[in-house]
XYZ file of C-alpha atoms in Angstrom:
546
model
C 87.955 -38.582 34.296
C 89.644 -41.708 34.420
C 91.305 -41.383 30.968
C 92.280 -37.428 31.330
C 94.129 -39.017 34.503
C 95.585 -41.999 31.860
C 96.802 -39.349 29.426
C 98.449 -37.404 31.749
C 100.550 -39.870 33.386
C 100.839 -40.663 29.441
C 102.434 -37.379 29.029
C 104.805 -37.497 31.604
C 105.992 -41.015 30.735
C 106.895 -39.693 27.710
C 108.599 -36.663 28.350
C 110.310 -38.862 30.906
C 111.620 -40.909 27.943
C 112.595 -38.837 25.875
C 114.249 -36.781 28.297
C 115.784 -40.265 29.247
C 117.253 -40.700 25.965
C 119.005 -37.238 25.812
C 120.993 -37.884 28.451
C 121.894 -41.376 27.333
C 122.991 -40.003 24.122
C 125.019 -37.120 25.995
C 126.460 -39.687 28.742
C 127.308 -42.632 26.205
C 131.075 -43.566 26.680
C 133.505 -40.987 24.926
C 136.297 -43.675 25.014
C 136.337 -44.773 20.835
C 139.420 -46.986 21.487
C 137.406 -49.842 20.233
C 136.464 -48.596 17.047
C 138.712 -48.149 13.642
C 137.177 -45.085 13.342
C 133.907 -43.200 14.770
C 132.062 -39.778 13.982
C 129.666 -38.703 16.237
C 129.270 -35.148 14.673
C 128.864 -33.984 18.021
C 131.370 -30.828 17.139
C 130.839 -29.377 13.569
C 132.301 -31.202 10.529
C 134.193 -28.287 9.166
C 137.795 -28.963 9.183
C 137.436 -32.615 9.413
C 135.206 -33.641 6.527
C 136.036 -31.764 3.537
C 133.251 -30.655 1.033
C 133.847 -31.108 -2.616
C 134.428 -27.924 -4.489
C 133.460 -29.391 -7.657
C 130.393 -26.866 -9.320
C 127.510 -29.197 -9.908
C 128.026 -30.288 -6.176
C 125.772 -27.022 -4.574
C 124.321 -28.382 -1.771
C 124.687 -27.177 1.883
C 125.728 -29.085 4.343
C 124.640 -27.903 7.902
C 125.558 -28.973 11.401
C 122.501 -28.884 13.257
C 119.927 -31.084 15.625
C 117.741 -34.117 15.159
C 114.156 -33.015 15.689
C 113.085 -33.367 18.750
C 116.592 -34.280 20.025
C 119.613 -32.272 21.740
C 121.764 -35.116 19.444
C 123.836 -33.030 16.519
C 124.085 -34.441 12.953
C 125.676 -34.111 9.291
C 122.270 -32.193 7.616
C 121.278 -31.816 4.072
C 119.696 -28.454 4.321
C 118.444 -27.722 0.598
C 115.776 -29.580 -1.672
C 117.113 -30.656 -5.648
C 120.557 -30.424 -4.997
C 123.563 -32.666 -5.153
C 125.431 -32.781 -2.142
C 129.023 -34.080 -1.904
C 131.516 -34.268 1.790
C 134.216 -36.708 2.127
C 136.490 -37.421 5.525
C 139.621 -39.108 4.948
C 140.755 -41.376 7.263
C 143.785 -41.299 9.480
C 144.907 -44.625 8.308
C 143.569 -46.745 5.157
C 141.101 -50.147 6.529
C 142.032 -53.427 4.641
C 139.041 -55.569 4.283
C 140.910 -58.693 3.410
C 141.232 -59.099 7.189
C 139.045 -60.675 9.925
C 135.619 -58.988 10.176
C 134.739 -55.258 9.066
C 131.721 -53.746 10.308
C 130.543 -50.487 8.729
C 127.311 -49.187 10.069
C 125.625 -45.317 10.589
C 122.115 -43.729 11.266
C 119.973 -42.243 8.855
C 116.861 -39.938 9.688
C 114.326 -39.114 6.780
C 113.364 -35.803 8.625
C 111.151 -35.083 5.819
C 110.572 -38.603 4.259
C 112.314 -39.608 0.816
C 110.630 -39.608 -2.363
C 113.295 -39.234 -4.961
C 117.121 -39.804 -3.476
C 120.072 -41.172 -1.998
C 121.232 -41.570 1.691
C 124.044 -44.158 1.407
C 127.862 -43.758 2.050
C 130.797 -44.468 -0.317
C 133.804 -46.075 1.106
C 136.443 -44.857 -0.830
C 140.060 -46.423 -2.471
C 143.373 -44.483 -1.647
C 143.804 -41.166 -3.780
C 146.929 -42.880 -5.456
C 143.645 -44.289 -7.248
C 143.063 -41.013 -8.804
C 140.837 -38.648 -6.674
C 141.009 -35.874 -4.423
C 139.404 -34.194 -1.774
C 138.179 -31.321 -2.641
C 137.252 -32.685 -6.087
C 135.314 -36.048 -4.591
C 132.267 -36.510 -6.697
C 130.372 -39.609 -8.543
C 133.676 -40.698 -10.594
C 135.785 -41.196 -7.057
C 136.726 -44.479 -7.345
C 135.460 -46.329 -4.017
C 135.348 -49.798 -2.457
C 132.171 -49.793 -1.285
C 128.882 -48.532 -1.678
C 126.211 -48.650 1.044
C 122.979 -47.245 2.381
C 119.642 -46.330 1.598
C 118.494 -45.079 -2.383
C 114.756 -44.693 -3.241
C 113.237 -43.092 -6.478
C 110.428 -44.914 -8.386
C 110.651 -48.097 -8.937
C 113.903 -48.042 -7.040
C 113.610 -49.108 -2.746
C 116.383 -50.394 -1.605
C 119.416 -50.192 0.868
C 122.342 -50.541 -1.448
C 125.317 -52.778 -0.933
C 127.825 -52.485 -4.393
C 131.267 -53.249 -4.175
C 133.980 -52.689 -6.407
C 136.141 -55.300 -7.576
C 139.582 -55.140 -9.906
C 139.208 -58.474 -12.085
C 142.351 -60.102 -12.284
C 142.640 -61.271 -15.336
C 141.528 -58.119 -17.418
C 142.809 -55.343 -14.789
C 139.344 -53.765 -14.884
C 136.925 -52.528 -11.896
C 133.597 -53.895 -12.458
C 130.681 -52.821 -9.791
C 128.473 -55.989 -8.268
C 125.481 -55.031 -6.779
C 123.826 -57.301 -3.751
C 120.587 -59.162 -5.601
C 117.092 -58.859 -3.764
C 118.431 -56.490 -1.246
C 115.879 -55.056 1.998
C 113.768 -51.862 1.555
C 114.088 -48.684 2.739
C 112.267 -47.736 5.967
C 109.311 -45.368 4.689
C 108.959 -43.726 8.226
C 110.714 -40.461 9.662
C 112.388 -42.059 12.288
C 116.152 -42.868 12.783
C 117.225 -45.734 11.702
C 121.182 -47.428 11.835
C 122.724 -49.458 9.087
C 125.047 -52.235 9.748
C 126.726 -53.951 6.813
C 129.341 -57.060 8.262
C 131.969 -58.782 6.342
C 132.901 -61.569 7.443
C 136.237 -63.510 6.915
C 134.625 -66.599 5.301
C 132.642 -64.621 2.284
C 129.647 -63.787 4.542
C 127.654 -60.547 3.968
C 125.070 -58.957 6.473
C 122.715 -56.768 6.240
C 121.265 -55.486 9.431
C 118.537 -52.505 9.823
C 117.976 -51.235 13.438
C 120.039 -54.194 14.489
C 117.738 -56.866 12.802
C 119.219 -59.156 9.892
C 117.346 -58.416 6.998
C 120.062 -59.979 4.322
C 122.732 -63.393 4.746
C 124.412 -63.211 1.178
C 128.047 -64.636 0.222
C 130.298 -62.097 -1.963
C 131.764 -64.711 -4.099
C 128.215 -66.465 -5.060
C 126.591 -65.583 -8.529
C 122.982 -66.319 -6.542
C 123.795 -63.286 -4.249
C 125.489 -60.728 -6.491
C 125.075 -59.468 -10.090
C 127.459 -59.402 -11.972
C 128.940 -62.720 -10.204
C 132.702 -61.868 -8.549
C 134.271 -65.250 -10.268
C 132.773 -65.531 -14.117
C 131.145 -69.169 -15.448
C 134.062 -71.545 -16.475
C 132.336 -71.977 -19.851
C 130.903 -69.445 -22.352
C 128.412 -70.046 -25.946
C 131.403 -70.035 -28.433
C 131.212 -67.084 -30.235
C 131.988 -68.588 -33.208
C 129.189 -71.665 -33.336
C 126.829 -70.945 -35.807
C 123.299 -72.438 -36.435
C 123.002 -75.276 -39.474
C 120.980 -74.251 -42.076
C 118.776 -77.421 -42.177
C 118.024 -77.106 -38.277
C 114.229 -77.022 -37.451
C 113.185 -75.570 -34.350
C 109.429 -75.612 -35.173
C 107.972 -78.197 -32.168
C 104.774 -78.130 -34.437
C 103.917 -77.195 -38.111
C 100.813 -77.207 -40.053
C 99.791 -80.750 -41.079
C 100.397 -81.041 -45.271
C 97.358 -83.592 -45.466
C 94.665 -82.005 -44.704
C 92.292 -80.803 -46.642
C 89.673 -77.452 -46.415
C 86.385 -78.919 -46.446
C 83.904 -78.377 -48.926
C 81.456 -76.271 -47.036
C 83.711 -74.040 -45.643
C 82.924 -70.842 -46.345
C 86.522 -67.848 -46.043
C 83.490 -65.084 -47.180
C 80.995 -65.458 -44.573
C 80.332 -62.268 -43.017
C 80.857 -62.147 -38.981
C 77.530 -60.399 -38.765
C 74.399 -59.740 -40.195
C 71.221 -58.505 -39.855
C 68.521 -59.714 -37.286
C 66.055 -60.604 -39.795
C 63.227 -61.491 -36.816
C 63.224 -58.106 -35.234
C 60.743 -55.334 -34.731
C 60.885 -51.795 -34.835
C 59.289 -50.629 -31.445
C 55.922 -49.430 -31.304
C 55.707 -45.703 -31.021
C 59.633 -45.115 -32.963
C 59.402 -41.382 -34.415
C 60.397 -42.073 -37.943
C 60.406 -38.261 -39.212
C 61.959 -36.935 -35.786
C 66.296 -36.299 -35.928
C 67.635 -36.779 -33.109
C 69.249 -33.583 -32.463
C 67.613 -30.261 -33.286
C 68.800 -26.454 -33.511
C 68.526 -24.891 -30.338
C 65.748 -22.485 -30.324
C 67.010 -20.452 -27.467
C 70.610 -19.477 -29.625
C 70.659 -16.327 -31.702
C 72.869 -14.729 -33.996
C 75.852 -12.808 -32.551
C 75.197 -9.070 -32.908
C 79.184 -9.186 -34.327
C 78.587 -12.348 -36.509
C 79.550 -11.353 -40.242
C 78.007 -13.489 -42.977
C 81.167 -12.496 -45.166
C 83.449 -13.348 -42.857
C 82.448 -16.226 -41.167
C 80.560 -17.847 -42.879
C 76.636 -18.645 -42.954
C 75.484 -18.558 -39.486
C 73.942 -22.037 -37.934
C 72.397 -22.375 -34.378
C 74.369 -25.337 -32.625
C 72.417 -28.427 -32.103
C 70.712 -29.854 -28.899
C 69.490 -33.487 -28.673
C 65.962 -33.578 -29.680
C 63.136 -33.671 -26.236
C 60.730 -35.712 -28.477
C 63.419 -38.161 -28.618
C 63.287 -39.134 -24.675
C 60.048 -40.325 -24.750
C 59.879 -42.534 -27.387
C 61.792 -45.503 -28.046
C 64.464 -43.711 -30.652
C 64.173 -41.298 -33.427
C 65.131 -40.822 -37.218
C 65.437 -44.515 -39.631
C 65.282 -47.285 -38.051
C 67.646 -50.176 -39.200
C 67.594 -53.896 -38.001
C 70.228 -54.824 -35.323
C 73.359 -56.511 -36.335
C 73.372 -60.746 -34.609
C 76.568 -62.862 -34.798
C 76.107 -65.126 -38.274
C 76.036 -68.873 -37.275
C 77.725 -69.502 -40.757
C 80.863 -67.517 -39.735
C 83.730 -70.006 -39.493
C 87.082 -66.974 -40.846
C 89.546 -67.793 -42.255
C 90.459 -71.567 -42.599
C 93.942 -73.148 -41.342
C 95.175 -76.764 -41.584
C 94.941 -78.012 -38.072
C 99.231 -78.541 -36.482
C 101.407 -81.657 -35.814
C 104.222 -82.649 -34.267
C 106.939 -81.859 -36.155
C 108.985 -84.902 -37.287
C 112.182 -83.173 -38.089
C 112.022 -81.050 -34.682
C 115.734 -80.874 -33.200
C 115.111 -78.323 -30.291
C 115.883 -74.559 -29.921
C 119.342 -74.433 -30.950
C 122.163 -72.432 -28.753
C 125.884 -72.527 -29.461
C 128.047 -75.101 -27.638
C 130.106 -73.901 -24.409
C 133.859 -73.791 -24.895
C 135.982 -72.811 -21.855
C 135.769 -69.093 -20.530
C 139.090 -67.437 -20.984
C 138.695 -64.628 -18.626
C 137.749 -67.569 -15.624
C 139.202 -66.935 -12.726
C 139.353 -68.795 -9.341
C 139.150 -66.762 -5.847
C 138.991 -68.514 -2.172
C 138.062 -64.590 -0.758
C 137.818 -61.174 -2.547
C 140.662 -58.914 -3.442
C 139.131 -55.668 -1.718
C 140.681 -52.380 -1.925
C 141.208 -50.949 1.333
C 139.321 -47.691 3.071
C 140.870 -44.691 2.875
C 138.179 -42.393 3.270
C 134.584 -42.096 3.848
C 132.123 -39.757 1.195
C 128.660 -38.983 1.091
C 128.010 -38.190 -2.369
C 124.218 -37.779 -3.278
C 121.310 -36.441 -5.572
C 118.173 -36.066 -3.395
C 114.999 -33.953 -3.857
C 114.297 -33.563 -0.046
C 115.583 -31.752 2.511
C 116.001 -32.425 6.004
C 118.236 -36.254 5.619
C 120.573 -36.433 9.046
C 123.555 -38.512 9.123
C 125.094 -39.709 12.328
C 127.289 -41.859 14.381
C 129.340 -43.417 11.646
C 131.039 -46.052 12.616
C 133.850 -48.649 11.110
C 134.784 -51.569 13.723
C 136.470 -54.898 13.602
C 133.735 -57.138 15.633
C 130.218 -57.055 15.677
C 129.467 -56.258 18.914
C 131.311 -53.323 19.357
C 129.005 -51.982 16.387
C 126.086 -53.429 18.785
C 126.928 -51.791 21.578
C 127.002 -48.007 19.444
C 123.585 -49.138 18.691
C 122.429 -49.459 22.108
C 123.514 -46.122 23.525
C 123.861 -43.804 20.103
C 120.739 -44.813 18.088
C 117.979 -47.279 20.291
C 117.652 -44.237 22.864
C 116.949 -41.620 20.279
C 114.724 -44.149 18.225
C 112.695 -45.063 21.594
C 111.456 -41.540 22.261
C 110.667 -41.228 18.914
C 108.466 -44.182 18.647
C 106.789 -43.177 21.706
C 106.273 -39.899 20.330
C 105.011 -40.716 17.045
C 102.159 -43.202 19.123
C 101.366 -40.605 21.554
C 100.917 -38.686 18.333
C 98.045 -41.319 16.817
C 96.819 -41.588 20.089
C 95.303 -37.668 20.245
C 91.954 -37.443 21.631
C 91.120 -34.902 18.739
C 91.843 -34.656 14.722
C 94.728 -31.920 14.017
C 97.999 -33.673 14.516
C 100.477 -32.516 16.215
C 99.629 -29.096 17.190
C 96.373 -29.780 18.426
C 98.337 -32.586 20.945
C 100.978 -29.949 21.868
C 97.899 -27.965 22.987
C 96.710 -30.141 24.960
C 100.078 -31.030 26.637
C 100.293 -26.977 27.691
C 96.812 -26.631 28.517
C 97.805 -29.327 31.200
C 101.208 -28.199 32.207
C 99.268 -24.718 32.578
C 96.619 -26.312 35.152
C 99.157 -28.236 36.974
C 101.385 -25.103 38.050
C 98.224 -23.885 39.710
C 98.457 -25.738 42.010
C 98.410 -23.736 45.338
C 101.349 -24.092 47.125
C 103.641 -23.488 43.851
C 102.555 -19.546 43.938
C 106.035 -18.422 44.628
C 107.075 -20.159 41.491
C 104.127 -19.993 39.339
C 105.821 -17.129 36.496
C 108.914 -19.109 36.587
C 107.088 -21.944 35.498
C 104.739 -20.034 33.275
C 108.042 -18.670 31.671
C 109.246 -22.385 31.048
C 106.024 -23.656 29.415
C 106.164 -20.360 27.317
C 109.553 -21.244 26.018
C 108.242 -24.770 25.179
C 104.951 -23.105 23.589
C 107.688 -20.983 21.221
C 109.815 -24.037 20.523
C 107.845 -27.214 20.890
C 111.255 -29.208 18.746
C 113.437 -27.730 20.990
C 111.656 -27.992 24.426
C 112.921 -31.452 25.863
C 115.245 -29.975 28.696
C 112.379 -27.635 29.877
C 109.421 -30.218 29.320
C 112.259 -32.372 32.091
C 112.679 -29.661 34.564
C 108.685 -29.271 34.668
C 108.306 -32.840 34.895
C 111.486 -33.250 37.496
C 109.598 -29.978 39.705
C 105.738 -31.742 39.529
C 107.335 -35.070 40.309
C 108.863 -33.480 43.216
C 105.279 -31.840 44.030
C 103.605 -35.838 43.770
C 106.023 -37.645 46.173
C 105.385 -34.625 48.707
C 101.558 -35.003 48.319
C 102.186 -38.675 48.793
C 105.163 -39.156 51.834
C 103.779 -35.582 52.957
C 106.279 -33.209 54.451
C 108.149 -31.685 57.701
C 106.460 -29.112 59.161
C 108.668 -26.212 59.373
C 109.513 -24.912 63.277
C 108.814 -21.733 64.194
C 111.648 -19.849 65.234
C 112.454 -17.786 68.664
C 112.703 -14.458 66.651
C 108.992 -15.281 65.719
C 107.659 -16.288 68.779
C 108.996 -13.358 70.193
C 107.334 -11.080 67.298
C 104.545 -12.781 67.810
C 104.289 -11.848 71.519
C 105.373 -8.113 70.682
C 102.271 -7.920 68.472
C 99.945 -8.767 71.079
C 101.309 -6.688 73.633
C 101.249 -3.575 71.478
C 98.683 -0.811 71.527
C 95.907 -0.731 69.789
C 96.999 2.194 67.155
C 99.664 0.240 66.986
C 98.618 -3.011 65.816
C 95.411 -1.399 63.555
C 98.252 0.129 61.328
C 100.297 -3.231 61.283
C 97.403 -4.732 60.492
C 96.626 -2.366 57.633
C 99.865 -3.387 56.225
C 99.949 -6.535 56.547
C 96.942 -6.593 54.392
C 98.259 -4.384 52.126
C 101.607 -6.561 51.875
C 99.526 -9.720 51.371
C 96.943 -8.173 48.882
C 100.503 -7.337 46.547
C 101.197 -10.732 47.497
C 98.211 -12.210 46.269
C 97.943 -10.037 43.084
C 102.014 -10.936 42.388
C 100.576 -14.888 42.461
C 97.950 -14.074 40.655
C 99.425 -12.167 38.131
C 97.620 -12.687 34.122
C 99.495 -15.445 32.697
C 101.459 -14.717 29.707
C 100.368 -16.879 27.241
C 101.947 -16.197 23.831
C 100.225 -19.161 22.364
C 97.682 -21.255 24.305
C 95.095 -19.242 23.820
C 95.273 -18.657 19.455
């Protein structure tokens, strides 16, 4: 009894919190002053992002929910598809000053096993590119976010960087960068670039990568190229030996060393078992086959019943000629080699000397392209990937403080949900949980003194039977109204006074006739029998009871 009564308040402690984080999400502060640029995707995308037009690019893009949420995202709707959106910004973002935070939430609805959910920050369109063409060959600044397929699990950071001595872009990807979450929960992404070279990588707030953009340990291709190079041109001498050992020219193959030794040969000491059946094969025609009626001798051939293994056979120790064993020969020694030495003319493995690199370059901090616009262009196999709350800032803790009241709320209830989840009393997932949940909410608006309200509330659990994703305002009102019912059981309640026009009705009926009052009384029972059969009416269960 004592853990139905643990489960329940369970329940309700988690409908509390995730009705909790609805609100949060719907109350955070609308005032964006202190970002560069946010998108909430609260309204729908269409006529601020643009979605490419290009033809391989088939994907549809869908403003809808988060599961389990009243929070609106950026959706990819379709399985196998390549999906391509791009907003472009009201004003291009320089990275070559102070810090640049770009961070935005993820959900794997369906998981990821073969995709991409990262964003590309793009270069102006004087670069070459447009809007309604954006696909892979838009030339961007920076590419981040999650990509897994594989061998492939990782959360992306590439940047794109014009070298300045050959005028080229070469990409140069992070080294060693973190995994990819392998839940279905939301999760944010927060790369920060700092003034001083520094590079963080931060999932759900937690630093999971400290890299510097000009170090050849961190990234790969290195930004700034070695000051030396091999010299093209070096070639190896002829007389250099890069043998560290070589076969020693003195010795000698001795004498009783015999190259034709066989490896084996025959066990000359053993037996043939007692009781072997010499003049027994080991397989036999099958005497059960016959001929088939449509076999034709002409046609296909002399007929032959197909073999079983012979049942004298298991009994004795083996069947048909019996041959010695094969044994290792002690004589064996193979073919014979003259033992190595060091080599005495041994100079090394030779490599060609390092002249000086003529495309080195020095750099005290990147030459970044600025943002002008923000793209999502992706391959995935799975449906059901939710982008939100994108974000660019110029400190830290602005990006921070999004997390705190756009993503931890959300990511909270969902936690909670997912344990509540692994916590069911009973195998069946999910549905077998949601019955229970009903089945509880059911016996709780029996409770006596809710009979006025009992098929409103029966028509509220029925909606959340019908649409268990989509059921957190309900599930709160219930929980807000049987709250309301436990602090009244608890602190109690007013009694209400009876009023004069009562009192007085009262007296009338006592003073009346006794005709009179028999046909009152008739229908006042007649008025509370309806009453009785309204609050116990059959409960409309669309649901519960499958």
């Amino acid at each position: 009894m004592g853990e139905r009564k643990l489960c329940s308040l369970g329940l309700l402690a988690v409908l509390l919190l995730i009705a909790s984080a609805s609100f949060q999400m719907l109350s955070a502060s609308d005032d964006n002053d202190d970002a560069i640029f946010y998108e909430s995707f609260d309204e729908d995308f269409e006529g601020r992002w643009i979605v490419s037009e290009k033809e391989d690019y088939k994907g549809v893009w869908k403003h809808d929910k988060s599961e389990g949420h009243e929070d609106y995202g950026l959706l990819v709707s379709e399985k196998a598809r390549k999906y391509a959106i791009v907003k472009v910004l009201d004003e291009p973002v320089s990275l070559k000053d102070g810090t640049v935070v770009l961070q935005f939430e993820t959900r794997l609805q369906n998981g990821l096993e073969c995709g991409g959910a990262y964003l590309k920050y793009l270069r102006p369109q004087e670069a070459g590119w447009k809007a309604k063409e954006f696909d892979n060959e838009s030339p961007y600044s920076i590419m981040f976010g999650p990509d897994k397929c594989g061998a492939t699990n990782k959360v992306h950071f590439i940047f794109k960087h014009k070298n300045p001595k050959s005028g080229e872009y070469v990409e140069h990807h992070l080294k060693y960068p973190p995994s990819v979450p392998s839940d279905k929960l939301s999760h944010v992404y927060t790369a920060i670039l700092k003034p001083d070279n520094e590079l963080k990588i931060l999932i759900d707030g937690e630093e999971k990568k400290t890299a510097n953009v000009l170090s050849s340990e961190d990234f790969e291709p290195p930004l700034i190229p070695p000051k030396t190079i091999p010299d093209p041109e070096d070639k190896k001498p002829e007389d250099w030996d890069e043998r560290a050992k070589i076969p020693d020219p003195d010795a000698v193959k001795p004498e009783d060393w015999d190259e034709d030794a066989p490896m084996e040969i025959e066990d000359e000491e053993a037996e043939k078992p007692e009781g072997w059946l010499d003049d027994e094969p080991e397989e036999i025609d099958d005497p059960e086959a016959t001929k088939p009626e449509d076999w034709d001798d002409e046609e296909d051939g002399e007929w032959e019943a197909p073999k079983i293994d012979n049942p004298k056979c298991e009994a004795a120790p083996g069947c048909g000629e019996w041959k010695r064993p094969m044994k290792r020969n002690p004589a064996y020694k193979g073919k014979w080699h003259a033992p190595l030495i060091d080599n005495p003319n041994y100079k090394g493995i030779w490599k060609p000397r390092d002249i000086p690199n003529p495309d080195y370059f020095e750099l005290e901090k990147p030459d970044f392209e600025p943002i002008a616009a923000i793209g999502i262009e992706i391959w995935t196999m799975q449906d059901g990937i939710l982008f939100d709350n994108v974000l660019i800032a110029n400190d830290d803790k602005i990006a921070e403080s999004y997390r705190e009241t756009t993503w931890k709320p959300k990511f909270t209830a969902e936690k909670e949900k997912q344990k509540a989840e692994e916590l069911a009393p009973e195998a069946g997932g999910l549905a077998t949980y949601q019955k229970k949940v009903f089945e509880l909410l059911y016996k709780i608006a029996d409770i006596p003194f809710l009979s006025d309200y009992k098929l409103k509330i029966y028509d509220l659990i029925e909606k959340g039977e019908k649409q268990p994703n989509l059921t957190i305002g309900i599930l709160a009102s219930v929980v807000v109204v049987f709250l309301t019912i436990f602090f009244r059981i608890i602190f109690g309640g007013k009694k209400k006074p009876v009023s004069s026009n009562a009192r007085v009705e009262k007296t009338n009926t006592q003073t009346q006739p006794a005709e009179t009052s028999n046909d009152q009384s008739n229908a006042e029972k007649e008025e509370n029998d309806e009453k009785e059969e309204t609050s116990n009416a059959p409960r409309r269960r669309t649901r519960r009871d499958n």
